[in-house]
Amino acid sequence: MLDRTDQHALLKADRRNASGYALALAFFGAVGIVMTAWIAAIVWVSWHLIAWIFQ
């Protein structure tokens, strides 16, 4: 009986780890998208500021 309990616990732990990896991947993907948008906004504002200064 103890052997089956250990196997069941290992299966649950594997499932938790797999969902944890998916959650981390989704989180870092969202952070990457937000960071890219933020950098693009900074570049856009800088470009317009430079264009305005040199007109």
C-alpha atoms as one frame of an Amber mdcrd trajectory, in Angstrom:
protein
   0.000   0.000   0.000   2.830   2.408   0.769   4.332   1.785  -2.676   1.106
   2.876  -4.366   0.928   6.000  -2.198   4.438   7.011  -3.228   3.635   6.501
  -6.914   0.449   8.530  -6.601   2.310  11.339  -4.830   4.979  11.388  -7.539
   2.348  11.622 -10.274   0.704  14.559  -8.521   4.073  16.265  -8.067   4.841
  15.829 -11.774   1.491  17.360 -12.700   2.090  20.323 -10.417   5.544  20.901
 -11.883   4.214  20.797 -15.438   1.519  23.361 -14.664   4.082  25.443 -12.800
   6.266  25.542 -15.902   3.278  26.554 -18.028   2.376  29.301 -15.564   5.961
  30.579 -15.509   6.127  30.503 -19.303   2.854  32.434 -19.572   4.019  34.960
 -16.973   7.388  35.596 -18.599   5.738  35.731 -22.024   3.358  38.431 -20.790
   6.223  40.317 -19.153   8.186  40.122 -22.409   5.275  41.525 -24.397   4.782
  44.381 -21.924   8.508  45.140 -21.904   8.602  45.212 -25.716   5.616  47.573
 -25.817   7.237  49.819 -23.205  10.507  49.999 -25.158   8.583  50.699 -28.374
   6.738  53.556 -26.637  10.019  55.042 -25.400  11.524  54.806 -28.898   8.414
  56.391 -30.452   8.423  59.312 -27.991  12.178  59.788 -28.407  11.866  59.770
 -32.191   9.146  62.426 -32.121  11.044  64.525 -29.593  14.197  64.455 -31.727
  12.185  65.291 -34.840  10.532  68.192 -33.012  13.862  69.554 -31.723  15.568
  69.480 -35.134  12.733  71.057 -37.133
